[in-house]
Amino acid sequence: MVVSQGFDAALAGVLGLLVGSFLNVVVYRTPVMMYRQWLNDAVGNLAKVDGIPSLWSLVFGPKANTPPALEKAADDAAKTLDALPPFNLSRPASRCGHCGAPIRFYQNVPVLSYLFLRGRCASCKASISVRYPLVELVTGAFFALCAWRFGLSLTGALWAAFAALLICQFLIDLDTQYLPDSINYILLWLGLIGAAAGLTGVSLASAVWGAVFGYLGLWIIYHAYRLATGKEGMGYGDFKLLAAMGAWLGADYLIAIVLVSSLVGAVLGSIMLVAGKLANKNIPIAFGPFLAGAGLVCLALGPDTVRQWIPFAFPLGALAL
Ligand SMILES: [Zn+2]
């Protein structure tokens, strides 16, 4: 029993290393894809398109025309954007960020390549961030844990996906202060589907209420804080992320997630303070990494363990129908 359990975990762990390698790509490329899309939208909305009323006239009235200089600049920008080579999760092939040398498949083996190359690009010897192998190791560990706990099953795969998506959001928000909708929505839908299929151990009602109150709870705190202080402490991405996690863990879990996230924030904040990353105290730390980190902590400890450790955080247990 334990032997096959260990075998499952090892197999899933290797798969997790490979997925972690892909997550590094997702974390780096998703924001760039998002920025491109935003610029495309902005330019497309200003450029002249025959037969479609300009955004300018929709805002300033039917007789208003887009200022010619703006329209000309938008047309030029649209052409420049069109000429850009494709950029998505599969193209272009991975390159060294420093010298542009293509990364061969044998230089892309999770963790091992990093060790073999001693953390340097094979061509230009520029150092490669230790974050890449770390992400691979952490993803591998979560995959192994899910297989250990649930076997090589749909449930195990689902919780492994939960970990992978949270790792993405954790890093992307840390890097950019954004939580891409594309990833939040996959997380939300998977959580709801998992509950509906009876795979996450949370009733569908509890998952739906978890999503609703996760979103609403932070929405209310956000607007109350904004009215009281005139500052914005978080963003809509945070509401969606907590909603998604509510769908996975259930409505009664929301307070526990927020409590654990403040703990993660304290630990992460201290680490960054020691590492000197918070030199400029005016740059706010995003809330998203703490939320995503809390989800990962709850998964690592086991949702039921958290329930036993901080039972006072589950007063809404009655909602877990
Ligand atoms: Zn290089």
XYZ file of C-alpha atoms and ligand atoms in Angstrom:
322
model
C 0.000 0.000 0.000
C 2.626 2.512 1.130
C 4.965 1.341 -1.651
C 2.391 2.041 -4.360
C 1.473 5.293 -2.618
C 5.147 6.320 -2.756
C 5.377 5.253 -6.382
C 2.315 7.361 -7.275
C 3.790 10.350 -5.442
C 7.156 9.988 -7.205
C 5.486 9.744 -10.606
C 3.298 12.776 -9.922
C 6.321 14.634 -8.546
C 8.231 14.178 -11.811
C 5.172 15.350 -13.744
C 4.988 18.325 -11.350
C 8.599 19.277 -12.127
C 7.711 19.421 -15.840
C 4.516 21.375 -15.143
C 6.551 23.742 -12.943
C 8.879 24.377 -15.864
C 5.813 25.326 -17.936
C 4.486 27.525 -15.098
C 7.698 29.562 -15.322
C 6.749 30.272 -18.939
C 3.140 31.094 -17.997
C 4.259 33.467 -15.230
C 6.630 35.315 -17.520
C 4.458 35.434 -20.644
C 0.875 35.914 -19.412
C 1.442 39.521 -18.273
C 3.228 40.396 -21.536
C 0.324 38.888 -23.511
C -2.075 40.907 -21.348
C -0.183 44.180 -21.920
C -0.143 43.547 -25.657
C -3.883 42.940 -25.611
C -4.517 46.154 -23.687
C -2.438 48.213 -26.100
C -4.175 46.506 -29.011
C -7.587 47.359 -27.545
C -6.616 50.963 -26.849
C -5.208 51.509 -30.321
C -8.063 49.611 -31.985
C -10.602 51.787 -30.213
C -8.952 54.987 -31.474
C -8.083 53.889 -35.012
C -10.602 54.595 -37.757
C -12.748 51.650 -38.827
C -15.208 52.252 -41.665
C -18.822 51.592 -40.814
C -18.257 51.528 -37.041
C -18.915 54.683 -34.980
C -15.734 55.896 -33.306
C -15.410 55.526 -29.556
C -14.936 59.282 -29.499
C -18.412 59.887 -30.986
C -19.956 57.359 -28.583
C -18.531 59.325 -25.652
C -18.691 62.929 -26.859
C -21.779 62.751 -29.086
C -22.491 61.727 -32.717
C -21.025 64.915 -34.196
C -17.680 64.588 -32.408
C -14.798 63.115 -34.379
C -11.606 61.577 -33.039
C -8.920 64.306 -33.184
C -7.023 63.652 -36.463
C -3.596 63.575 -34.771
C -4.814 60.930 -32.326
C -6.382 58.880 -35.105
C -3.187 59.065 -37.169
C -1.060 58.013 -34.180
C -3.450 55.133 -33.450
C -3.304 53.956 -37.084
C 0.496 54.004 -37.013
C 0.561 52.177 -33.671
C -1.894 49.562 -35.004
C 0.459 48.850 -37.939
C 3.445 48.543 -35.587
C 1.500 46.134 -33.376
C 0.369 44.078 -36.371
C 3.981 43.702 -37.469
C 5.046 42.224 -34.116
C 5.923 38.515 -34.227
C 3.424 36.277 -32.410
C 3.825 35.991 -28.653
C 1.919 33.368 -26.699
C 2.584 30.440 -24.380
C 4.115 28.316 -27.161
C 5.774 30.927 -29.391
C 8.484 32.094 -29.654
C 10.676 29.227 -28.379
C 12.426 29.873 -25.044
C 15.536 32.030 -25.246
C 18.114 33.372 -22.850
C 16.790 36.708 -21.616
C 20.308 38.109 -21.728
C 21.869 37.030 -25.048
C 18.875 35.581 -26.906
C 20.477 32.176 -27.447
C 17.777 29.512 -27.931
C 17.399 27.125 -24.990
C 17.800 23.548 -26.257
C 15.522 20.821 -24.907
C 18.385 19.183 -22.997
C 19.104 22.549 -21.334
C 15.481 22.719 -20.256
C 15.291 19.646 -17.994
C 13.670 20.837 -14.729
C 16.141 21.506 -11.895
C 18.838 19.209 -13.384
C 19.722 21.603 -16.220
C 20.025 24.442 -13.736
C 22.409 22.389 -11.588
C 24.341 21.088 -14.604
C 24.748 24.607 -16.047
C 25.590 25.875 -12.527
C 22.824 28.487 -12.858
C 24.347 30.140 -15.934
C 23.328 30.486 -19.591
C 25.248 27.935 -21.713
C 26.172 30.624 -24.265
C 26.764 33.926 -22.494
C 27.176 32.667 -18.892
C 24.674 35.237 -17.604
C 23.243 33.965 -14.330
C 19.788 32.355 -14.397
C 17.457 33.196 -11.527
C 17.257 30.514 -8.840
C 13.517 31.150 -8.921
C 13.108 28.891 -11.985
C 14.288 25.653 -10.343
C 12.548 26.669 -7.088
C 9.193 26.986 -8.874
C 9.788 23.580 -10.467
C 10.630 22.008 -7.103
C 7.642 23.544 -5.306
C 5.258 22.484 -8.094
C 6.753 18.983 -8.038
C 6.303 18.825 -4.259
C 2.635 19.830 -4.471
C 1.956 17.287 -7.232
C 3.636 14.560 -5.182
C 1.639 15.574 -2.097
C -1.674 15.474 -4.018
C -0.870 12.007 -5.394
C 0.212 10.819 -1.933
C -3.059 12.002 -0.446
C -5.523 11.176 -3.233
C -3.645 8.682 -5.422
C -3.383 9.044 -9.204
C -7.044 10.046 -9.384
C -9.206 12.814 -10.778
C -9.382 14.314 -7.292
C -5.584 14.293 -7.047
C -5.258 15.887 -10.491
C -7.798 18.539 -9.589
C -5.989 19.586 -6.396
C -2.681 19.558 -8.265
C -4.242 21.981 -10.764
C -5.405 24.123 -7.817
C -1.780 24.311 -6.621
C -0.397 25.053 -10.102
C -2.854 27.885 -10.765
C -2.248 29.435 -7.317
C 1.527 29.300 -7.860
C 0.989 31.253 -11.112
C -1.158 33.901 -9.449
C 1.232 34.174 -6.504
C 4.203 34.928 -8.754
C 2.428 37.056 -11.352
C 0.948 39.328 -8.673
C 4.321 39.556 -6.928
C 5.936 40.581 -10.235
C 3.262 42.843 -11.715
C 0.573 43.586 -9.079
C -1.966 42.035 -11.459
C -3.982 38.825 -11.108
C -4.918 37.842 -14.672
C -8.623 37.111 -15.158
C -7.758 34.249 -17.472
C -6.197 32.308 -14.577
C -8.736 33.435 -11.934
C -11.612 32.193 -14.089
C -10.044 28.785 -14.771
C -9.574 28.461 -11.008
C -13.172 29.511 -10.286
C -14.713 27.190 -12.882
C -12.583 24.210 -11.861
C -13.609 24.747 -8.235
C -17.312 24.844 -9.128
C -17.027 21.860 -11.487
C -15.062 19.904 -8.866
C -17.787 20.542 -6.291
C -20.593 19.698 -8.734
C -18.828 16.430 -9.616
C -18.329 15.624 -5.935
C -14.524 15.591 -6.270
C -13.441 18.358 -3.867
C -15.432 17.222 -0.831
C -17.370 20.504 -0.803
C -21.082 20.609 -1.589
C -22.078 22.568 -4.689
C -24.139 24.940 -2.531
C -21.156 25.655 -0.279
C -18.918 26.178 -3.333
C -21.342 28.647 -4.915
C -21.828 30.562 -1.657
C -18.068 30.482 -1.153
C -17.579 32.186 -4.504
C -20.366 34.709 -3.835
C -19.278 35.693 -0.328
C -15.593 35.552 -1.218
C -16.156 38.187 -3.866
C -18.704 40.244 -1.932
C -16.751 40.171 1.332
C -13.642 41.727 -0.160
C -15.733 44.060 -2.338
C -17.366 45.500 0.790
C -14.056 45.808 2.679
C -12.474 47.477 -0.374
C -15.195 50.117 -0.713
C -15.440 50.733 3.029
C -11.650 51.192 3.228
C -11.695 53.464 0.178
C -14.489 55.632 1.625
C -12.759 55.839 5.006
C -9.187 56.507 3.855
C -9.396 57.487 0.168
C -6.865 54.746 -0.568
C -7.235 51.534 -2.480
C -5.861 48.577 -0.532
C -6.531 45.893 -3.123
C -8.115 45.336 -6.496
C -10.855 43.431 -8.268
C -8.429 40.605 -9.060
C -8.241 39.901 -5.318
C -12.052 39.593 -5.061
C -12.072 37.118 -7.943
C -9.212 35.112 -6.457
C -10.926 34.785 -3.068
C -14.176 33.904 -4.874
C -12.352 31.126 -6.736
C -10.783 29.815 -3.525
C -14.204 29.926 -1.836
C -15.485 27.666 -4.612
C -12.710 25.143 -3.876
C -12.752 25.172 -0.081
C -16.369 26.123 0.648
C -18.141 29.127 2.131
C -17.273 28.290 5.728
C -13.584 28.418 4.833
C -13.460 32.097 3.769
C -12.568 33.590 7.156
C -9.860 30.975 7.646
C -8.365 31.821 4.219
C -8.206 35.505 5.112
C -6.667 34.719 8.529
C -4.040 32.429 7.017
C -3.357 35.019 4.300
C -2.505 37.660 6.906
C -0.094 35.145 8.445
C 1.438 34.517 5.007
C 1.635 38.291 4.541
C 3.502 38.733 7.816
C 5.997 35.991 6.940
C 6.429 37.134 3.326
C 6.715 40.778 4.395
C 9.455 39.947 6.917
C 11.376 37.934 4.322
C 11.176 40.819 1.846
C 12.175 43.304 4.532
C 15.238 41.230 5.407
C 16.052 40.757 1.715
C 15.863 44.543 1.296
C 13.132 44.284 -1.321
C 10.988 46.806 0.500
C 13.478 49.658 0.273
C 10.780 51.861 -1.216
C 7.975 51.655 1.340
C 5.648 53.637 -0.923
C 5.233 50.706 -3.272
C 2.292 48.764 -1.838
C 2.642 44.992 -1.619
C -0.203 43.349 -3.432
C -2.710 41.295 -1.438
C -2.947 38.582 -4.112
C 0.283 36.753 -3.196
C -0.930 36.446 0.421
C -4.289 35.035 -0.705
C -2.724 32.589 -3.148
C -0.119 31.692 -0.518
C -2.913 30.982 1.985
C -4.554 28.599 -0.495
C -1.252 26.774 -0.908
C -0.699 26.600 2.869
C -4.229 25.184 3.370
C -3.603 22.580 0.661
C -0.185 21.675 2.091
C -1.490 21.220 5.647
C -4.709 19.602 4.464
C -8.031 21.490 4.575
C -9.261 19.375 7.515
C -6.106 20.064 9.546
C -6.670 23.817 9.234
C -10.261 23.237 10.387
C -8.959 21.513 13.533
C -6.239 24.095 14.230
C -8.359 27.237 14.009
C -11.933 26.061 14.641
C -12.991 29.583 15.695
C -12.524 30.693 12.066
C -15.393 28.502 10.920
C -18.491 30.091 12.474
C -20.263 29.932 9.112
C -20.031 26.140 9.081
C -23.799 25.941 8.750
C -23.474 27.296 5.206
C -21.475 24.224 4.201
C -24.697 22.459 3.350
Zn 22.650 33.902 -22.640
